[in-house]
Amino acid sequence: AGLDVWTILPEWEEEAPPPPPGVESVGQAEIALRLNVMLGPEAERRPAQKDYANTAAYAFAPPADRHQPNLVLAEAGTGTGKTIGYIVPSSLWAEKNEGTVWLSTYTKNLQRQLDQELNRLYPDPKIKARKAVLRKGRENYLCLLNMQEAAVAATTRGRILLGLVARWARFTRDGDMIGGDFPSWLGAHFGRGRLAQLTDRRGECIYSACMHYRRCFIERAVRKSRHADLVIANHALVMIQAATRRDDVELPRRYVFDEGHHLFDAADSAFSVHLTGQEGVELRRWLRGAE
């Protein structure tokens, strides 16, 4: 009765893996030109920002040893313009070499700020949707199977919420319910617990066995990121991929870690093990079934 939004969502198509990227370096003249384009003619000129961008470009130079990639540790004061400083060489390298650069941050707020900065580089939303992809953990996205199960057992109040979610799902950029284009007032009005039931928070995804697999927001984002120029991710997601997909040839080979001093905290969070009360309840349900 209008809640089955999964029937009208477009299906993603599997594409051939991209070829290995090139090894062309990024020149200082190119960096200066792109900085001028992104900042605009009225912007304040910052020599430190230009120096920062030129320094960051060394990370994208051809490595002298295939087993020892180039590494740059760069630090600059507040107000230097570090974000644009590393976006410029990253985007230039991605365009010249037809590769992908992952821009990793520590928090979702920083991801959002970085996404907004990319509007300077890609003012056309259609071009930006193709060139830049925002990646988060699975628990941030709407799960269509969870929504279908919720629709079957929903009360009148629950159906009102699901109707609003279904309308949003038709026009959302990427299905992100946590910090994306999802209307946050729905959580305050209906309760965030109800919304949490619609995301993949319990790790129960059945992947290709799911009837909504070809329309899944998560799988769509994964595939778009393989062909994008820039992927805005977070440290935790990068850590988990590095640990679980070490032999995957499609893993990115170029990273920029913003707020790099938080990498240790992200590693502790990603690789530590803890069991909450809610997870204990879920474990009991898995072992004993519905009671």
GROMACS .gro file of C-alpha atoms in nm:
model
  291
    1ALA     CA    1   0.000   0.000   0.000
    2GLY     CA    2   0.274   0.242  -0.100
    3LEU     CA    3   0.529   0.117   0.153
    4ASP     CA    4   0.694  -0.123  -0.092
    5VAL     CA    5   0.937   0.140  -0.223
    6TRP     CA    6   1.184  -0.136  -0.315
    7THR     CA    7   0.971  -0.220  -0.618
    8ILE     CA    8   1.041   0.116  -0.786
    9LEU     CA    9   1.402   0.177  -0.686
   10PRO     CA   10   1.651   0.137  -0.972
   11GLU     CA   11   1.877  -0.165  -0.980
   12TRP     CA   12   2.253  -0.128  -0.983
   13GLU     CA   13   2.450  -0.300  -1.259
   14GLU     CA   14   2.768  -0.495  -1.214
   15GLU     CA   15   3.058  -0.342  -1.406
   16ALA     CA   16   3.394  -0.482  -1.505
   17PRO     CA   17   3.672  -0.408  -1.255
   18PRO     CA   18   3.864  -0.094  -1.349
   19PRO     CA   19   4.214  -0.139  -1.490
   20PRO     CA   20   4.514  -0.058  -1.270
   21PRO     CA   21   4.567   0.318  -1.242
   22GLY     CA   22   4.852   0.498  -1.413
   23VAL     CA   23   5.164   0.632  -1.245
   24GLU     CA   24   5.178   0.992  -1.368
   25SER     CA   25   5.277   1.246  -1.107
   26VAL     CA   26   5.110   1.579  -1.032
   27GLY     CA   27   5.295   1.899  -1.122
   28GLN     CA   28   5.312   2.224  -0.929
   29ALA     CA   29   5.167   2.424  -1.220
   30GLU     CA   30   4.860   2.196  -1.224
   31ILE     CA   31   4.818   2.236  -0.850
   32ALA     CA   32   4.835   2.615  -0.870
   33LEU     CA   33   4.575   2.623  -1.149
   34ARG     CA   34   4.330   2.396  -0.967
   35LEU     CA   35   4.372   2.588  -0.645
   36ASN     CA   36   4.273   2.906  -0.828
   37VAL     CA   37   3.968   2.734  -0.978
   38MET     CA   38   3.849   2.591  -0.646
   39LEU     CA   39   3.910   2.905  -0.442
   40GLY     CA   40   3.778   3.153  -0.697
   41PRO     CA   41   3.914   3.494  -0.798
   42GLU     CA   42   3.797   3.669  -0.479
   43ALA     CA   43   3.963   3.429  -0.237
   44GLU     CA   44   4.252   3.526  -0.014
   45ARG     CA   45   4.584   3.397  -0.140
   46ARG     CA   46   4.754   3.164   0.108
   47PRO     CA   47   5.113   3.068   0.022
   48ALA     CA   48   5.112   2.814   0.305
   49GLN     CA   49   4.815   2.636   0.146
   50LYS     CA   50   4.996   2.612  -0.186
   51ASP     CA   51   5.307   2.475  -0.013
   52TYR     CA   52   5.089   2.224   0.171
   53ALA     CA   53   4.931   2.103  -0.157
   54ASN     CA   54   5.271   2.070  -0.325
   55THR     CA   55   5.401   1.871  -0.029
   56ALA     CA   56   5.099   1.640  -0.030
   57ALA     CA   57   5.150   1.576  -0.402
   58TYR     CA   58   5.468   1.380  -0.324
   59ALA     CA   59   5.248   1.095  -0.197
   60PHE     CA   60   5.116   1.055  -0.553
   61ALA     CA   61   5.456   1.045  -0.724
   62PRO     CA   62   5.568   0.712  -0.875
   63PRO     CA   63   5.725   0.510  -0.590
   64ALA     CA   64   6.089   0.417  -0.621
   65ASP     CA   65   6.013   0.069  -0.482
   66ARG     CA   66   5.688  -0.118  -0.548
   67HIS     CA   67   5.703  -0.261  -0.197
   68GLN     CA   68   5.755   0.077  -0.031
   69PRO     CA   69   5.486   0.333  -0.118
   70ASN     CA   70   5.541   0.705  -0.079
   71LEU     CA   71   5.434   0.843   0.256
   72VAL     CA   72   5.382   1.206   0.355
   73LEU     CA   73   5.322   1.331   0.710
   74ALA     CA   74   5.201   1.690   0.675
   75GLU     CA   75   5.094   1.934   0.944
   76ALA     CA   76   4.971   2.292   0.913
   77GLY     CA   77   4.813   2.551   1.135
   78THR     CA   78   4.444   2.625   1.171
   79GLY     CA   79   4.314   2.836   0.884
   80THR     CA   80   4.571   2.715   0.633
   81GLY     CA   81   4.311   2.537   0.422
   82LYS     CA   82   4.438   2.182   0.463
   83THR     CA   83   4.124   2.016   0.325
   84ILE     CA   84   4.145   2.186  -0.014
   85GLY     CA   85   4.522   2.147   0.008
   86TYR     CA   86   4.498   1.768  -0.019
   87ILE     CA   87   4.183   1.758  -0.235
   88VAL     CA   88   4.370   1.934  -0.516
   89PRO     CA   89   4.653   1.680  -0.570
   90SER     CA   90   4.420   1.388  -0.494
   91SER     CA   91   4.167   1.489  -0.760
   92LEU     CA   92   4.437   1.569  -1.016
   93TRP     CA   93   4.606   1.233  -0.969
   94ALA     CA   94   4.273   1.049  -0.992
   95GLU     CA   95   4.183   1.223  -1.319
   96LYS     CA   96   4.524   1.181  -1.481
   97ASN     CA   97   4.565   0.815  -1.387
   98GLU     CA   98   4.200   0.700  -1.387
   99GLY     CA   99   4.236   0.577  -1.031
  100THR     CA  100   4.059   0.623  -0.699
  101VAL     CA  101   4.180   0.809  -0.392
  102TRP     CA  102   4.019   0.745  -0.054
  103LEU     CA  103   3.992   1.050   0.169
  104SER     CA  104   3.953   0.914   0.521
  105THR     CA  105   3.838   1.117   0.821
  106TYR     CA  106   3.778   1.033   1.185
  107THR     CA  107   3.417   1.143   1.240
  108LYS     CA  108   3.095   1.165   1.042
  109ASN     CA  109   3.092   1.542   1.090
  110LEU     CA  110   3.429   1.566   0.917
  111GLN     CA  111   3.296   1.348   0.637
  112ARG     CA  112   3.009   1.589   0.592
  113GLN     CA  113   3.243   1.889   0.586
  114LEU     CA  114   3.466   1.722   0.330
  115ASP     CA  115   3.165   1.639   0.116
  116GLN     CA  116   3.063   2.006   0.123
  117GLU     CA  117   3.412   2.117   0.021
  118LEU     CA  118   3.387   1.898  -0.288
  119ASN     CA  119   3.104   2.120  -0.412
  120ARG     CA  120   3.379   2.365  -0.507
  121LEU     CA  121   3.541   2.102  -0.727
  122TYR     CA  122   3.218   1.956  -0.866
  123PRO     CA  123   2.951   2.230  -0.873
  124ASP     CA  124   2.729   2.014  -1.096
  125PRO     CA  125   2.547   1.760  -0.870
  126LYS     CA  126   2.533   1.501  -1.149
  127ILE     CA  127   2.908   1.516  -1.205
  128LYS     CA  128   2.972   1.507  -0.832
  129ALA     CA  129   2.750   1.198  -0.793
  130ARG     CA  130   2.970   1.019  -1.046
  131LYS     CA  131   3.308   1.150  -0.933
  132ALA     CA  132   3.269   1.150  -0.553
  133VAL     CA  133   3.116   0.883  -0.329
  134LEU     CA  134   3.046   0.899   0.044
  135ARG     CA  135   3.113   0.568   0.221
  136LYS     CA  136   3.014   0.473   0.574
  137GLY     CA  137   2.960   0.154   0.770
  138ARG     CA  138   2.664  -0.069   0.689
  139GLU     CA  139   2.478   0.037   1.003
  140ASN     CA  140   2.423   0.385   0.856
  141TYR     CA  141   2.211   0.279   0.557
  142LEU     CA  142   1.848   0.187   0.513
  143CYS     CA  143   1.806  -0.192   0.485
  144LEU     CA  144   1.518  -0.268   0.248
  145LEU     CA  145   1.466  -0.614   0.395
  146ASN     CA  146   1.434  -0.472   0.746
  147MET     CA  147   1.190  -0.215   0.613
  148GLN     CA  148   0.980  -0.487   0.449
  149GLU     CA  149   0.968  -0.686   0.772
  150ALA     CA  150   0.874  -0.373   0.967
  151ALA     CA  151   0.594  -0.294   0.721
  152VAL     CA  152   0.433  -0.635   0.779
  153ALA     CA  153   0.409  -0.591   1.156
  154ALA     CA  154   0.369  -0.214   1.177
  155THR     CA  155   0.096  -0.045   1.378
  156THR     CA  156  -0.083   0.266   1.253
  157ARG     CA  157   0.183   0.496   1.398
  158GLY     CA  158   0.456   0.274   1.257
  159ARG     CA  159   0.302   0.288   0.910
  160ILE     CA  160   0.305   0.666   0.918
  161LEU     CA  161   0.678   0.657   0.989
  162LEU     CA  162   0.741   0.395   0.720
  163GLY     CA  163   0.541   0.598   0.470
  164LEU     CA  164   0.766   0.899   0.531
  165VAL     CA  165   1.077   0.679   0.510
  166ALA     CA  166   0.952   0.528   0.183
  167ARG     CA  167   0.902   0.873   0.034
  168TRP     CA  168   1.254   0.973   0.138
  169ALA     CA  169   1.399   0.650  -0.003
  170ARG     CA  170   1.270   0.737  -0.350
  171PHE     CA  171   1.477   1.056  -0.370
  172THR     CA  172   1.772   1.004  -0.134
  173ARG     CA  173   2.126   1.048  -0.258
  174ASP     CA  174   2.262   0.725  -0.111
  175GLY     CA  175   2.022   0.586   0.152
  176ASP     CA  176   2.225   0.717   0.448
  177MET     CA  177   1.994   0.751   0.750
  178ILE     CA  178   2.264   0.871   0.991
  179GLY     CA  179   2.390   1.215   0.901
  180GLY     CA  180   2.296   1.204   0.533
  181ASP     CA  181   1.996   1.368   0.371
  182PHE     CA  182   1.755   1.186   0.602
  183PRO     CA  183   1.521   1.428   0.790
  184SER     CA  184   1.653   1.412   1.144
  185TRP     CA  185   1.327   1.532   1.300
  186LEU     CA  186   1.171   1.191   1.228
  187GLY     CA  187   1.394   1.037   1.493
  188ALA     CA  188   1.299   1.299   1.750
  189HIS     CA  189   0.929   1.259   1.677
  190PHE     CA  190   0.892   0.881   1.637
  191GLY     CA  191   1.192   0.764   1.841
  192ARG     CA  192   1.541   0.676   1.724
  193GLY     CA  193   1.491   0.317   1.828
  194ARG     CA  194   1.233   0.272   1.553
  195LEU     CA  195   1.474   0.409   1.296
  196ALA     CA  196   1.758   0.187   1.422
  197GLN     CA  197   1.546  -0.118   1.338
  198LEU     CA  198   1.553  -0.015   0.971
  199THR     CA  199   1.932  -0.021   0.938
  200ASP     CA  200   2.174  -0.314   0.929
  201ARG     CA  201   2.289  -0.279   1.291
  202ARG     CA  202   2.279  -0.648   1.382
  203GLY     CA  203   2.512  -0.780   1.114
  204GLU     CA  204   2.247  -1.012   0.973
  205CYS     CA  205   2.287  -0.918   0.605
  206ILE     CA  206   2.243  -1.219   0.376
  207TYR     CA  207   2.391  -1.037   0.075
  208SER     CA  208   2.302  -1.195  -0.260
  209ALA     CA  209   2.040  -1.422  -0.097
  210CYS     CA  210   1.832  -1.111  -0.020
  211MET     CA  211   1.549  -1.038  -0.262
  212HIS     CA  212   1.645  -0.668  -0.252
  213TYR     CA  213   2.015  -0.724  -0.319
  214ARG     CA  214   2.010  -0.560  -0.664
  215ARG     CA  215   1.852  -0.245  -0.519
  216CYS     CA  216   2.049  -0.234  -0.193
  217PHE     CA  217   2.183   0.110  -0.105
  218ILE     CA  218   2.493  -0.040   0.057
  219GLU     CA  219   2.586  -0.253  -0.242
  220ARG     CA  220   2.523   0.040  -0.476
  221ALA     CA  221   2.766   0.259  -0.277
  222VAL     CA  222   3.028  -0.017  -0.278
  223ARG     CA  223   3.015  -0.045  -0.657
  224LYS     CA  224   3.011   0.328  -0.719
  225SER     CA  225   3.322   0.370  -0.507
  226ARG     CA  226   3.517   0.135  -0.734
  227HIS     CA  227   3.483   0.374  -1.027
  228ALA     CA  228   3.480   0.712  -0.850
  229ASP     CA  229   3.769   0.957  -0.841
  230LEU     CA  230   3.733   1.040  -0.471
  231VAL     CA  231   3.579   0.829  -0.194
  232ILE     CA  232   3.501   1.001   0.137
  233ALA     CA  233   3.538   0.732   0.402
  234ASN     CA  234   3.629   0.710   0.770
  235HIS     CA  235   3.922   0.553   0.951
  236ALA     CA  236   3.718   0.267   1.097
  237LEU     CA  237   3.589   0.154   0.756
  238VAL     CA  238   3.939   0.169   0.607
  239MET     CA  239   4.077  -0.036   0.898
  240ILE     CA  240   3.810  -0.303   0.865
  241GLN     CA  241   3.863  -0.333   0.490
  242ALA     CA  242   4.238  -0.362   0.536
  243ALA     CA  243   4.189  -0.644   0.789
  244THR     CA  244   3.918  -0.842   0.610
  245ARG     CA  245   4.006  -0.790   0.243
  246ARG     CA  246   4.383  -0.793   0.240
  247ASP     CA  247   4.410  -0.992  -0.085
  248ASP     CA  248   4.137  -0.805  -0.272
  249VAL     CA  249   4.282  -0.660  -0.594
  250GLU     CA  250   4.006  -0.396  -0.597
  251LEU     CA  251   4.119  -0.238  -0.272
  252PRO     CA  252   4.234   0.123  -0.316
  253ARG     CA  253   4.605   0.196  -0.324
  254ARG     CA  254   4.600   0.571  -0.252
  255TYR     CA  255   4.482   0.711   0.082
  256VAL     CA  256   4.469   1.049   0.252
  257PHE     CA  257   4.413   1.032   0.627
  258ASP     CA  258   4.275   1.358   0.761
  259GLU     CA  259   4.317   1.392   1.138
  260GLY     CA  260   4.577   1.118   1.117
  261HIS     CA  261   4.658   1.137   1.488
  262HIS     CA  262   4.325   0.962   1.550
  263LEU     CA  263   4.430   0.653   1.353
  264PHE     CA  264   4.537   0.473   1.670
  265ASP     CA  265   4.199   0.536   1.834
  266ALA     CA  266   4.025   0.413   1.519
  267ALA     CA  267   4.237   0.097   1.517
  268ASP     CA  268   4.154   0.028   1.881
  269SER     CA  269   3.785   0.072   1.807
  270ALA     CA  270   3.789  -0.136   1.489
  271PHE     CA  271   3.987  -0.433   1.622
  272SER     CA  272   3.872  -0.449   1.983
  273VAL     CA  273   3.602  -0.690   2.099
  274HIS     CA  274   3.321  -0.599   2.339
  275LEU     CA  275   2.983  -0.744   2.420
  276THR     CA  276   2.701  -0.510   2.515
  277GLY     CA  277   2.374  -0.604   2.679
  278GLN     CA  278   2.189  -0.559   2.350
  279GLU     CA  279   2.434  -0.786   2.171
  280GLY     CA  280   2.383  -1.043   2.447
  281VAL     CA  281   2.010  -1.036   2.383
  282GLU     CA  282   2.071  -1.087   2.010
  283LEU     CA  283   2.309  -1.374   2.079
  284ARG     CA  284   2.049  -1.545   2.297
  285ARG     CA  285   1.791  -1.501   2.023
  286TRP     CA  286   2.026  -1.658   1.771
  287LEU     CA  287   2.090  -1.959   1.996
  288ARG     CA  288   1.743  -2.022   2.136
  289GLY     CA  289   1.519  -1.867   1.875
  290ALA     CA  290   1.213  -1.655   1.941
  291GLU     CA  291   1.069  -1.718   2.288
   0.00000   0.00000   0.00000
